mmCIF file of C-alpha atoms and ligand atoms in Angstrom:
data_model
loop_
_atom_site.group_PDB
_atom_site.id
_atom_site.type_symbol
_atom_site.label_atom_id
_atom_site.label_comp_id
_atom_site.label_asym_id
_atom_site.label_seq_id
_atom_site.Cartn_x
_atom_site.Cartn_y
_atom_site.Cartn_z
ATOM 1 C CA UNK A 1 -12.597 15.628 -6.939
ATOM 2 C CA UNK A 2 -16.243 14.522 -5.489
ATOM 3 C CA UNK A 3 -16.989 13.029 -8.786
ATOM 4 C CA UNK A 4 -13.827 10.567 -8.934
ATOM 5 C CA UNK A 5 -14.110 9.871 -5.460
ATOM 6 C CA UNK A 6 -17.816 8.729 -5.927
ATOM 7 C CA UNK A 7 -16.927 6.625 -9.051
ATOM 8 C CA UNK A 8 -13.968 5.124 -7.604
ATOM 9 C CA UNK A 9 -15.292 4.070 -4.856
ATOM 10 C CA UNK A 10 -18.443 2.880 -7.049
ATOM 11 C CA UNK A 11 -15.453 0.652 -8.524
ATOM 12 C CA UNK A 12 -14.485 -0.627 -5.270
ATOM 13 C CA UNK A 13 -11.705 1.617 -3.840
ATOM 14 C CA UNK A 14 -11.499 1.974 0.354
ATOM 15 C CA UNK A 15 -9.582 4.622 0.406
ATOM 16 C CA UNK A 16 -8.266 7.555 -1.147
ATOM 17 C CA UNK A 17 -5.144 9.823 -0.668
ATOM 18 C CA UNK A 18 -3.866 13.133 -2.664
ATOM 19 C CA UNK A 19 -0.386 14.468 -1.264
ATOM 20 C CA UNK A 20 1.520 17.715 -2.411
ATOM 21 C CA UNK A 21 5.024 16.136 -3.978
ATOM 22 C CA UNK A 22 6.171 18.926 -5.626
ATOM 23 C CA UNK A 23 9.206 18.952 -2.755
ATOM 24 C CA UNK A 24 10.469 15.728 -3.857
ATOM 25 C CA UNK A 25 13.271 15.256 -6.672
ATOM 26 C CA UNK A 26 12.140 15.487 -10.851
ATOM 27 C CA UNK A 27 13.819 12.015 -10.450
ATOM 28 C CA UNK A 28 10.951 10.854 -8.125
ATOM 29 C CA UNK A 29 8.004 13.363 -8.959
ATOM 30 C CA UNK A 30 9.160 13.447 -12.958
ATOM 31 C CA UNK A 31 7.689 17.082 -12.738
ATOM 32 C CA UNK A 32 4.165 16.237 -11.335
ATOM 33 C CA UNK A 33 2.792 18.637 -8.101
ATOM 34 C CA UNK A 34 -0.094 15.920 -6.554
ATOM 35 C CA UNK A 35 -0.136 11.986 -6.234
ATOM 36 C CA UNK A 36 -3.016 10.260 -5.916
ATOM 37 C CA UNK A 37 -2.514 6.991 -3.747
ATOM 38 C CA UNK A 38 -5.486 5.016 -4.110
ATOM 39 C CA UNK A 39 -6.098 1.944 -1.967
ATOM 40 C CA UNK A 40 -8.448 -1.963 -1.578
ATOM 41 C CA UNK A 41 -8.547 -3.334 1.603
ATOM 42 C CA UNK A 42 -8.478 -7.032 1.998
ATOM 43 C CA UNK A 43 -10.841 -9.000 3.558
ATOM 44 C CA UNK A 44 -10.765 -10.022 7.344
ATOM 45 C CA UNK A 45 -12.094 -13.417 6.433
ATOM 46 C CA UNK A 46 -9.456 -13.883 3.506
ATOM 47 C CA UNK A 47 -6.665 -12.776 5.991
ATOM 48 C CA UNK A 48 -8.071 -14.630 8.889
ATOM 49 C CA UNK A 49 -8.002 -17.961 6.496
ATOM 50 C CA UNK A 50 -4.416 -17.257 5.618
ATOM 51 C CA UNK A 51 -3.352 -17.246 9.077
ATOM 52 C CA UNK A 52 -5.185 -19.743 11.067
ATOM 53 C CA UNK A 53 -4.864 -22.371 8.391
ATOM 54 C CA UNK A 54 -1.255 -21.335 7.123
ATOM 55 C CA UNK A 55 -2.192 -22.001 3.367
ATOM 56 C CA UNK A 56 -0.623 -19.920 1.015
ATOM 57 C CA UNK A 57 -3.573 -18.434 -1.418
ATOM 58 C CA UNK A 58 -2.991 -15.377 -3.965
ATOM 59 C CA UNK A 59 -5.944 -15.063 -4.610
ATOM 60 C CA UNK A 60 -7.591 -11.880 -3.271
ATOM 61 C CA UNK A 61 -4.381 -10.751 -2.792
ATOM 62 C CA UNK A 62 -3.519 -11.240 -6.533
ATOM 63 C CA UNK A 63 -7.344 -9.904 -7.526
ATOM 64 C CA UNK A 64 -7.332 -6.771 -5.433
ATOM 65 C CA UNK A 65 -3.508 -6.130 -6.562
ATOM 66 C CA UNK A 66 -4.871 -6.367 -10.596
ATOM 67 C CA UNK A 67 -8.278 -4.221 -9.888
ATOM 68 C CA UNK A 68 -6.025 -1.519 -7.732
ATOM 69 C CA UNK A 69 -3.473 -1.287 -10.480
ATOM 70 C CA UNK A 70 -6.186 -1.312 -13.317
ATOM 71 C CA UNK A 71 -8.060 1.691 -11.191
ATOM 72 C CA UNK A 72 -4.650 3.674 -11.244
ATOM 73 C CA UNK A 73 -4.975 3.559 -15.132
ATOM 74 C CA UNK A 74 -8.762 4.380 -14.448
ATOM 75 C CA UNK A 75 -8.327 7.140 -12.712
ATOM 76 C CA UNK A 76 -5.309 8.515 -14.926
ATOM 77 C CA UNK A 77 -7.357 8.284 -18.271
ATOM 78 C CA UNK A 78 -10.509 10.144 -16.085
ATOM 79 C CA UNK A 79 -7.896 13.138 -15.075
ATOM 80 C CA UNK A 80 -6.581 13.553 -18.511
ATOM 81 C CA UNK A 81 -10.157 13.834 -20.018
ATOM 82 C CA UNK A 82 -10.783 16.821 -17.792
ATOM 83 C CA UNK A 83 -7.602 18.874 -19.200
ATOM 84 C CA UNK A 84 -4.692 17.774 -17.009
ATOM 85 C CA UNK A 85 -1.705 15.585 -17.539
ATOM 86 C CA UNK A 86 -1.939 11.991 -14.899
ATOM 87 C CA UNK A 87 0.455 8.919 -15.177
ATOM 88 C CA UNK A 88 -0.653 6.312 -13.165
ATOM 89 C CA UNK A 89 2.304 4.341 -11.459
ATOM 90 C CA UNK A 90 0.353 1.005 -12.722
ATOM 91 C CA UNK A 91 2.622 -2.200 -12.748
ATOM 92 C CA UNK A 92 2.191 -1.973 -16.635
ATOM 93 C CA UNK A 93 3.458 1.329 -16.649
ATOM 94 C CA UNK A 94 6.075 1.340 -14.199
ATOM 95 C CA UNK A 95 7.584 -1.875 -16.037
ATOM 96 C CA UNK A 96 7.417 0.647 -19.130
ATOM 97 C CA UNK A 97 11.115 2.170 -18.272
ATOM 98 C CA UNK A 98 10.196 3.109 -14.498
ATOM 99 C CA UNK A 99 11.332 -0.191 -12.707
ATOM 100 C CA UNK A 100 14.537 -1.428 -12.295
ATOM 101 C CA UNK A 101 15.010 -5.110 -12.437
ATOM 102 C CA UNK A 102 18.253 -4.994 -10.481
ATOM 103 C CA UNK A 103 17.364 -3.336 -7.973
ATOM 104 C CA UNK A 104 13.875 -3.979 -7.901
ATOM 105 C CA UNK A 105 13.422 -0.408 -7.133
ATOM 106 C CA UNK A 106 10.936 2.155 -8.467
ATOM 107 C CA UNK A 107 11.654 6.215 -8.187
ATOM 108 C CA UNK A 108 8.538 7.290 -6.300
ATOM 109 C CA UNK A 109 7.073 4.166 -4.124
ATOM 110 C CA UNK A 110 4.004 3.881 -3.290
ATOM 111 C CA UNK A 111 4.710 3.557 -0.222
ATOM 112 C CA UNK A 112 6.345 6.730 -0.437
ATOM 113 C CA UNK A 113 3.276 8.686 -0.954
ATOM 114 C CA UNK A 114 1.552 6.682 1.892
ATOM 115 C CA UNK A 115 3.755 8.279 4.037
ATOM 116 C CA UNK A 116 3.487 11.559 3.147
ATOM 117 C CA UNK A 117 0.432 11.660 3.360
ATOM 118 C CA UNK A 118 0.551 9.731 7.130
ATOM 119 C CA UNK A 119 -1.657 6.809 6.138
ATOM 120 C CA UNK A 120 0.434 4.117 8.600
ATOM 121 C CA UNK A 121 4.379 3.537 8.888
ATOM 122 C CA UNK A 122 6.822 1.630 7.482
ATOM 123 C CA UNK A 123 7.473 -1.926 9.611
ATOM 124 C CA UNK A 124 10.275 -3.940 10.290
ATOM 125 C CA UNK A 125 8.650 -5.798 7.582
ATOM 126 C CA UNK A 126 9.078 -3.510 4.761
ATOM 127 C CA UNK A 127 5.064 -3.335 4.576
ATOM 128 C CA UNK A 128 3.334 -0.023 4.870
ATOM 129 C CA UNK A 129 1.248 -0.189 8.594
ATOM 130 C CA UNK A 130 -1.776 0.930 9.358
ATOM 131 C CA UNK A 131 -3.644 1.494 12.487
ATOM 132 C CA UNK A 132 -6.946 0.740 10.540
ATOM 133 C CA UNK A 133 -6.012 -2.299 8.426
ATOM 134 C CA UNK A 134 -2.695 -3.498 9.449
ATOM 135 C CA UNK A 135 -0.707 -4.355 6.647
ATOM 136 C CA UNK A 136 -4.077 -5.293 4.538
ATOM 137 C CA UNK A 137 -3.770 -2.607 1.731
ATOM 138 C CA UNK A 138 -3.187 -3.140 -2.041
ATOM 139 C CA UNK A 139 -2.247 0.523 -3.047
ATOM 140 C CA UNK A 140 -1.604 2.223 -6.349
ATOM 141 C CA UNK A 141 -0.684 5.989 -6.558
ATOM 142 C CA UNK A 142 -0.771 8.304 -9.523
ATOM 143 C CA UNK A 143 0.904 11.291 -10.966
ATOM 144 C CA UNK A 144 -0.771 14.473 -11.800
ATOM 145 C CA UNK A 145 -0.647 18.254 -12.171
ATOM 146 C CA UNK A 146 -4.600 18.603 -11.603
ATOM 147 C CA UNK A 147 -5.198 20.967 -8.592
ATOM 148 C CA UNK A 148 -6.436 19.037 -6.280
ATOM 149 C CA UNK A 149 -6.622 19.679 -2.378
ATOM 150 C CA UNK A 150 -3.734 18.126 -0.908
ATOM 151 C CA UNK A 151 -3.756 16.194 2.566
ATOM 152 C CA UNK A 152 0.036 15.878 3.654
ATOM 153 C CA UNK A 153 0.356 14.943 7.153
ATOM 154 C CA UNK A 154 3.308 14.114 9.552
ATOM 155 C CA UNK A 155 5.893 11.144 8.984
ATOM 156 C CA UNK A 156 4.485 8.359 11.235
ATOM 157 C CA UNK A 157 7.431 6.786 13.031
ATOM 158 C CA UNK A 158 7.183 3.011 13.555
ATOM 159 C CA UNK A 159 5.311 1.344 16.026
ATOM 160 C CA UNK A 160 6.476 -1.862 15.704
ATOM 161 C CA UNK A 161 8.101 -1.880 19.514
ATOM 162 C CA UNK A 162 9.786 -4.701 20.675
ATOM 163 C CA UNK A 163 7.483 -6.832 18.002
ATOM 164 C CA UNK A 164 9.617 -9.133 15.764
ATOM 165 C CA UNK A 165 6.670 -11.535 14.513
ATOM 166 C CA UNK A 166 7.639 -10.669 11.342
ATOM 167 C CA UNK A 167 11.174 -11.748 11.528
ATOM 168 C CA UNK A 168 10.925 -15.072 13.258
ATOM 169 C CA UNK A 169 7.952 -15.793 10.538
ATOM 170 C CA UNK A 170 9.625 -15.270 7.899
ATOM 171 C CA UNK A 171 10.475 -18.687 6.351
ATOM 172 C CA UNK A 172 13.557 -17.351 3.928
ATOM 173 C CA UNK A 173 15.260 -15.478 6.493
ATOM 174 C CA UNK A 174 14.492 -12.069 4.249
ATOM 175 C CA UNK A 175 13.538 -9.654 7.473
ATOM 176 C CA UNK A 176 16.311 -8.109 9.003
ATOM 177 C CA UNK A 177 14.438 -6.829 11.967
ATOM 178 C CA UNK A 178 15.578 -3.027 11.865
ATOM 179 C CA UNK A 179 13.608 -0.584 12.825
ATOM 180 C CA UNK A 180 12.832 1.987 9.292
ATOM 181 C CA UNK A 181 13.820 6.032 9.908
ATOM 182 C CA UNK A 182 13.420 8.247 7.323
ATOM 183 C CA UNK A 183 16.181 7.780 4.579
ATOM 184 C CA UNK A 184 17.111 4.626 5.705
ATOM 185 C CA UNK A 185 17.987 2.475 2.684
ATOM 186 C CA UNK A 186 15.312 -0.611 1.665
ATOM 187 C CA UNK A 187 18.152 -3.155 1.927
ATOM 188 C CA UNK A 188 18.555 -2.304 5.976
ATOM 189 C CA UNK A 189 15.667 -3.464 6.701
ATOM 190 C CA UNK A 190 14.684 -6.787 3.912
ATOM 191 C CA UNK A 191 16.618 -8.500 1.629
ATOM 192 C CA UNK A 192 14.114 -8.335 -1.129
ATOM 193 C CA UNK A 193 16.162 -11.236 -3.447
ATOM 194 C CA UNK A 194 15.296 -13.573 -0.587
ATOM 195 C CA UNK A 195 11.137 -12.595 -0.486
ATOM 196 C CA UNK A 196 9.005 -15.976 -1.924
ATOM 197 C CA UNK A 197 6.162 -13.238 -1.704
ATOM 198 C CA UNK A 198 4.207 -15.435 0.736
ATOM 199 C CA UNK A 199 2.462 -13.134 2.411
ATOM 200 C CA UNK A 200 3.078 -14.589 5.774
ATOM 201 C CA UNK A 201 5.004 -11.018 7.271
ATOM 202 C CA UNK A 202 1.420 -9.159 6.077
ATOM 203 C CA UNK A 203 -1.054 -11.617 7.600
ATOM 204 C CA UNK A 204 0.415 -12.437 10.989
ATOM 205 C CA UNK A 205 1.602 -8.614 11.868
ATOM 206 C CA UNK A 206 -0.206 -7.770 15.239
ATOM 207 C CA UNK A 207 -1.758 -4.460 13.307
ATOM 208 C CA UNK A 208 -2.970 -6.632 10.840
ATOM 209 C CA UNK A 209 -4.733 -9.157 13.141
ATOM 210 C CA UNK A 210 -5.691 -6.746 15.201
ATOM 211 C CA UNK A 211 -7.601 -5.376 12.057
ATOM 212 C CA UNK A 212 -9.448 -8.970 11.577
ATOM 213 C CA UNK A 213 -10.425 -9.412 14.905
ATOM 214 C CA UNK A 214 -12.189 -5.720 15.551
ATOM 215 C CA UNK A 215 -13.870 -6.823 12.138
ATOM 216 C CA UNK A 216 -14.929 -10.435 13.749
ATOM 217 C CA UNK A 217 -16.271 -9.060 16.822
ATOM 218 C CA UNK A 218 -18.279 -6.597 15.486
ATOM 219 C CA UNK A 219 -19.649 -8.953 12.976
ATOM 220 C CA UNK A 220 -20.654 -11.683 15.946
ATOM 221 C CA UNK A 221 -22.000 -8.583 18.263
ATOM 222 C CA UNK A 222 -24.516 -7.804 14.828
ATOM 223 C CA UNK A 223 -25.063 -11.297 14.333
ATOM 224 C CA UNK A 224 -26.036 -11.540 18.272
ATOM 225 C CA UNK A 225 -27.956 -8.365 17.872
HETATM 226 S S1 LIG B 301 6.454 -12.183 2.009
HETATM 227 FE FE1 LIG B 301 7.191 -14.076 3.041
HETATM 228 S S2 LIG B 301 9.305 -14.342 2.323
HETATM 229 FE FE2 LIG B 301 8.719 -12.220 1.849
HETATM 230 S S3 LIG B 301 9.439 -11.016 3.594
HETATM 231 FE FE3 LIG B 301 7.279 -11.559 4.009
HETATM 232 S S4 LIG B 301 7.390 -13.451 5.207
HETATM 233 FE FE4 LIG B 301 9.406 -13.177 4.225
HETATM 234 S S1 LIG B 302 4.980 -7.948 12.609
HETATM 235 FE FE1 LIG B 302 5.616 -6.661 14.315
HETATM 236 S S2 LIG B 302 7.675 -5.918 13.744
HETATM 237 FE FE2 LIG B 302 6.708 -6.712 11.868
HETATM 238 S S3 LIG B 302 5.749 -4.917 10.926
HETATM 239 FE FE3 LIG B 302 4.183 -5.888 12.203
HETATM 240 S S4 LIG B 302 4.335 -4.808 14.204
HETATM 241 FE FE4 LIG B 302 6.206 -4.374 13.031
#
């Protein structure tokens, strides 16, 4: 596990996450035990331009989304090479036969395995939260049966609060403003037909600010320093 820890994040990854899922349904774990949720942080400086100048720009967004998804397949072909099955839930593959169109709906999110293994919460956005990063993640996850050591932690209910900044800044109307519980059905809480993918809920959450401005301050106090 050291080893493709140390090479992934050689490769750029922030973060990395292995959760037992050998509880959830064949549907969802298709008969792996472990997921590997793997994760690129965005840049304060690219969020902080996003939101003070209200420009819409994919571009680290779209970058860090490709590298995450290409490190998925990475990490799969690495596992595989040491004896053990791995299917990385890479856009390629999921769009393979794993994601519906309709529904826009895949069996195991990634967001799924975030949770389990209690990496943030689930906002009134839709967007996986953290306390570190806000809503600044790209994540990919994938399957294995390697034996890894797993990190499962407790559900993290939301802390949105009172907040509804995503909501009211949503320009389609897509946020519903309902607060996520376990097993509470995706369409309660966004109407994902309505989503222009602007990225305005992500970069103007509280969390996520919050994230940029710890980041600015202690970049002025070293400048100062
Ligand atoms: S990405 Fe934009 S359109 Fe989609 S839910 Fe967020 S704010 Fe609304
Ligand atoms: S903007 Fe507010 S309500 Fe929306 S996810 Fe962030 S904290 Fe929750």
């Amino acid at each position: 596990m050291s080893e493709l820890i140390s090479a992934l994040n050689r490769r750029g990854v922030n973060f990395i996450k292995t959760v037992d899922i050998s509880m959830l349904s064949v549907k969802e774990n298709r008969g792996y035990s472990v997921a590997i949720l793997i994760g690129i942080v965005l840049s304060e400086g690219y969020i902080f331009r996003l939101s003070k100048g209200n420009i819409a720009d994919h571009s680290e967004f779209g970058g860090k989304e490709h590298l995450v998804n290409e490190l998925a397949d990475w990490t799969a072909d690495f596992i595989i090479t040491k004896g053990y099955k791995a299917f990385a839930q890479s856009e390629k593959n999921l769009l393979n036969g794993f994601y519906d169109e309709t529904t826009k709906t895949t069996p195991l999110p990634h967001k799924k395995i975030a949770i389990l293994a209690g990496l943030g919460w689930i906002g009134k956005s839709n967007l996986l939260v953290t306390k570190q990063y806000g809503s600044a993640l790209c994540m990919c996850t994938i399957l294995t049966n390697a034996p890894l050591p797993i990190e499962n932690r407790s559900i993290i209910m939301p802390k949105c609060g009172e907040c509804t900044v995503c909501k009211d800044i949503c320009p389609t109307g897509a946020i519903h403003g309902s607060t996520w519980e376990p097993g509470m059905n995706r369409d309660s809480i966004v109407n994902v037909y309505h989503c222009n993918g602007c990225l305005k809920c992500l970069v103007n959450c509280p969390w996520t600010q919050k994230y940029i401005d710890n980041n600015i301050d202690k970049q002025n106090e070293c400048r100062k320093g």
